[in-house]
PDB file of C-alpha atoms in Angstrom:
ATOM      1  CA  MET G   8      54.310 129.129  35.310  1.00 72.00           C
ATOM      2  CA  GLN G   9      55.852 126.161  33.567  1.00 79.00           C
ATOM      3  CA  THR G  10      58.759 127.110  31.313  1.00 80.00           C
ATOM      4  CA  THR G  11      59.436 125.118  28.167  1.00 83.00           C
ATOM      5  CA  GLY G  12      63.085 126.072  27.775  1.00 83.00           C
ATOM      6  CA  ILE G  13      65.338 129.055  27.305  1.00 84.00           C
ATOM      7  CA  GLY G  14      64.263 131.119  24.331  1.00 84.00           C
ATOM      8  CA  GLY G  15      67.486 133.032  24.079  1.00 88.00           C
ATOM      9  CA  VAL G  16      70.207 135.073  25.688  1.00 91.00           C
ATOM     10  CA  TYR G  17      71.221 138.535  24.584  1.00 90.00           C
ATOM     11  CA  VAL G  18      73.863 141.082  25.427  1.00 87.00           C
ATOM     12  CA  VAL G  19      73.060 144.789  25.453  1.00 87.00           C
ATOM     13  CA  VAL G  20      75.630 146.746  23.447  1.00 86.00           C
ATOM     14  CA  GLU G  21      76.182 150.389  22.581  1.00 84.00           C
ATOM     15  CA  ASP G  22      77.830 149.867  19.180  1.00 89.00           C
ATOM     16  CA  MET G  23      76.086 147.131  17.164  1.00 92.00           C
ATOM     17  CA  ASP G  24      78.621 147.075  14.306  1.00 93.00           C
ATOM     18  CA  ARG G  25      81.595 146.761  16.641  1.00 91.00           C
ATOM     19  CA  ALA G  26      79.889 144.083  18.765  1.00 91.00           C
ATOM     20  CA  GLN G  27      78.815 142.061  15.733  1.00 93.00           C
ATOM     21  CA  ARG G  28      82.369 142.097  14.365  1.00 90.00           C
ATOM     22  CA  PHE G  29      83.705 141.092  17.789  1.00 85.00           C
ATOM     23  CA  TYR G  30      81.502 137.996  18.147  1.00 87.00           C
ATOM     24  CA  GLU G  31      82.043 136.997  14.517  1.00 90.00           C
ATOM     25  CA  ASN G  32      85.819 137.396  14.803  1.00 86.00           C
ATOM     26  CA  ALA G  33      86.399 136.270  18.382  1.00 79.00           C
ATOM     27  CA  LEU G  34      84.080 133.255  18.400  1.00 75.00           C
ATOM     28  CA  GLY G  35      83.470 132.580  14.718  1.00 82.00           C
ATOM     29  CA  LEU G  36      79.719 133.131  15.089  1.00 87.00           C
ATOM     30  CA  VAL G  37      77.661 133.481  11.909  1.00 93.00           C
ATOM     31  CA  THR G  38      75.030 136.208  11.749  1.00 95.00           C
ATOM     32  CA  LYS G  39      71.562 134.782  11.186  1.00 95.00           C
ATOM     33  CA  PHE G  40      69.523 138.009  11.304  1.00 93.00           C
ATOM     34  CA  ARG G  41      70.204 141.719  11.711  1.00 97.00           C
ATOM     35  CA  ASP G  42      67.661 144.484  12.272  1.00 94.00           C
ATOM     36  CA  ARG G  43      69.590 147.686  11.656  1.00 93.00           C
ATOM     37  CA  SER G  44      71.242 148.870  14.881  1.00 91.00           C
ATOM     38  CA  SER G  45      68.556 147.310  17.095  1.00 93.00           C
ATOM     39  CA  TRP G  46      69.219 143.571  17.036  1.00 95.00           C
ATOM     40  CA  CYS G  47      71.701 141.026  15.721  1.00 95.00           C
ATOM     41  CA  GLN G  48      71.034 137.305  16.105  1.00 95.00           C
ATOM     42  CA  PHE G  49      73.666 134.632  15.571  1.00 91.00           C
ATOM     43  CA  ASP G  50      73.250 131.038  14.429  1.00 88.00           C
ATOM     44  CA  THR G  51      74.176 129.180  17.615  1.00 83.00           C
ATOM     45  CA  GLY G  52      72.044 126.054  17.501  1.00 80.00           C
ATOM     46  CA  ASN G  53      69.197 125.399  19.914  1.00 84.00           C
ATOM     47  CA  VAL G  54      69.414 128.568  22.040  1.00 86.00           C
ATOM     48  CA  SER G  55      69.465 131.984  20.410  1.00 87.00           C
ATOM     49  CA  PHE G  56      72.388 134.305  21.179  1.00 89.00           C
ATOM     50  CA  SER G  57      71.855 137.909  20.155  1.00 92.00           C
ATOM     51  CA  LEU G  58      73.027 141.475  20.554  1.00 89.00           C
ATOM     52  CA  SER G  59      70.519 144.162  21.474  1.00 90.00           C
ATOM     53  CA  SER G  60      70.552 147.936  21.496  1.00 90.00           C
ATOM     54  CA  PRO G  61      69.568 149.496  24.827  1.00 87.00           C
ATOM     55  CA  GLU G  62      66.338 150.729  23.244  1.00 87.00           C
ATOM     56  CA  GLU G  63      65.380 147.289  21.905  1.00 88.00           C
ATOM     57  CA  ALA G  64      66.008 145.801  25.355  1.00 84.00           C
ATOM     58  CA  GLY G  65      63.415 148.159  26.772  1.00 79.00           C
ATOM     59  CA  GLY G  66      65.883 150.644  28.192  1.00 68.00           C
ATOM     60  CA  ARG G  67      66.454 148.701  31.426  1.00 69.00           C
ATOM     61  CA  ALA G  68      68.904 145.929  30.681  1.00 66.00           C
ATOM     62  CA  GLN G  69      72.587 146.708  30.841  1.00 68.00           C
ATOM     63  CA  SER G  70      74.180 143.307  30.453  1.00 74.00           C
ATOM     64  CA  VAL G  71      73.075 139.734  29.720  1.00 82.00           C
ATOM     65  CA  VAL G  72      69.380 138.850  29.735  1.00 84.00           C
ATOM     66  CA  VAL G  73      67.990 135.303  29.741  1.00 81.00           C
ATOM     67  CA  VAL G  74      64.694 134.847  27.898  1.00 86.00           C
ATOM     68  CA  PHE G  75      62.553 131.946  29.076  1.00 80.00           C
ATOM     69  CA  LYS G  76      59.809 130.513  26.854  1.00 82.00           C
ATOM     70  CA  THR G  77      56.391 129.617  28.171  1.00 82.00           C
ATOM     71  CA  GLY G  78      53.043 128.694  26.695  1.00 78.00           C
ATOM     72  CA  GLN G  79      50.831 131.043  28.691  1.00 75.00           C
ATOM     73  CA  LEU G  80      50.780 134.533  30.126  1.00 74.00           C
ATOM     74  CA  ALA G  81      48.169 133.995  32.817  1.00 79.00           C
ATOM     75  CA  GLY G  82      49.604 134.060  36.321  1.00 84.00           C
ATOM     76  CA  ILE G  83      53.231 134.774  35.398  1.00 84.00           C
ATOM     77  CA  ARG G  84      53.361 138.254  36.912  1.00 87.00           C
ATOM     78  CA  GLN G  85      51.797 137.146  40.203  1.00 89.00           C
ATOM     79  CA  GLN G  86      54.053 134.107  40.437  1.00 88.00           C
ATOM     80  CA  VAL G  87      57.207 136.180  39.880  1.00 88.00           C
ATOM     81  CA  GLU G  88      56.115 138.832  42.366  1.00 89.00           C
ATOM     82  CA  ASP G  89      55.174 136.198  44.953  1.00 88.00           C
ATOM     83  CA  ALA G  90      58.684 134.772  44.629  1.00 84.00           C
ATOM     84  CA  GLY G  91      60.291 138.177  45.292  1.00 84.00           C
ATOM     85  CA  GLY G  92      60.727 139.444  41.735  1.00 87.00           C
ATOM     86  CA  THR G  93      59.417 142.634  40.170  1.00 89.00           C
ATOM     87  CA  PHE G  94      57.346 143.143  37.041  1.00 93.00           C
ATOM     88  CA  CYS G  95      58.824 145.840  34.779  1.00 93.00           C
ATOM     89  CA  ALA G  96      57.088 145.830  31.393  1.00 92.00           C
ATOM     90  CA  LEU G  97      54.965 143.938  28.917  1.00 92.00           C
ATOM     91  CA  ARG G  98      55.654 144.339  25.210  1.00 91.00           C
ATOM     92  CA  ASP G  99      53.687 143.116  22.208  1.00 90.00           C
ATOM     93  CA  MET G 100      56.241 142.052  19.596  1.00 87.00           C
ATOM     94  CA  GLY G 101      53.698 141.353  16.858  1.00 89.00           C
ATOM     95  CA  SER G 102      54.309 138.089  15.051  1.00 87.00           C
ATOM     96  CA  HIS G 103      57.092 137.156  17.498  1.00 86.00           C
ATOM     97  CA  GLY G 104      54.718 137.100  20.469  1.00 90.00           C
ATOM     98  CA  THR G 105      54.602 138.921  23.773  1.00 91.00           C
ATOM     99  CA  ILE G 106      57.520 139.498  26.103  1.00 90.00           C
ATOM    100  CA  ALA G 107      57.330 140.322  29.792  1.00 91.00           C
ATOM    101  CA  THR G 108      60.334 141.857  31.548  1.00 92.00           C
ATOM    102  CA  PHE G 109      61.000 141.212  35.233  1.00 89.00           C
ATOM    103  CA  THR G 110      63.822 141.539  37.738  1.00 84.00           C
ATOM    104  CA  ASP G 111      64.884 138.892  40.187  1.00 83.00           C
ATOM    105  CA  PRO G 112      65.383 139.797  43.867  1.00 78.00           C
ATOM    106  CA  ASP G 113      68.950 140.934  43.138  1.00 66.00           C
ATOM    107  CA  GLY G 114      67.788 143.330  40.407  1.00 79.00           C
ATOM    108  CA  ASN G 115      68.889 141.184  37.446  1.00 74.00           C
ATOM    109  CA  ASP G 116      66.608 141.446  34.441  1.00 84.00           C
ATOM    110  CA  PHE G 117      65.078 138.392  32.810  1.00 85.00           C
ATOM    111  CA  GLN G 118      62.273 138.018  30.331  1.00 88.00           C
ATOM    112  CA  VAL G 119      59.500 135.567  29.582  1.00 87.00           C
ATOM    113  CA  LEU G 120      58.488 135.073  25.949  1.00 88.00           C
ATOM    114  CA  ILE G 121      55.055 133.857  24.990  1.00 86.00           C
ATOM    115  CA  PRO G 122      55.419 133.026  21.280  1.00 86.00           C
ATOM    116  CA  SER G 123      52.562 134.225  19.079  1.00 81.00           C
ATOM    117  CA  ALA G 124      51.724 130.686  17.942  1.00 64.00           C
ATOM    118  CA  LYS G 125      50.998 129.813  21.588  1.00 44.00           C
ATOM    119  CA  LEU G 126      48.733 132.843  21.907  1.00 43.00           C
ATOM    120  CA  ARG G 127      46.539 131.582  19.064  1.00 41.00           C
ATOM    121  CA  ASP G 128      46.197 128.051  20.499  1.00 44.00           C
TER     122      ASP G 128
END
């Protein structure tokens, strides 16, 4: 797998309203997008910083999750498993693309995003 950058970082929160207010007030972040109580994305420049509900994160993540971008899905699972990681889930996110969730050898979650535009190429 060849990554093309970090697609984003998100923090799993229990109370979306409280967390959104915290990051707006504490760091002066500006909300770019909000999907009810599931997701809140801030305008932070080149790398997305977001808040996620536990459900939106797939029910596994409990802290910070790094999302790596890549152009292909083929071979990613095998490569991660060969390196000592674990495959957890694959999720079709419609027009956003497909996201695969893994854990590293220490049990930390990370995800790989294959944007939908790349899937059509």
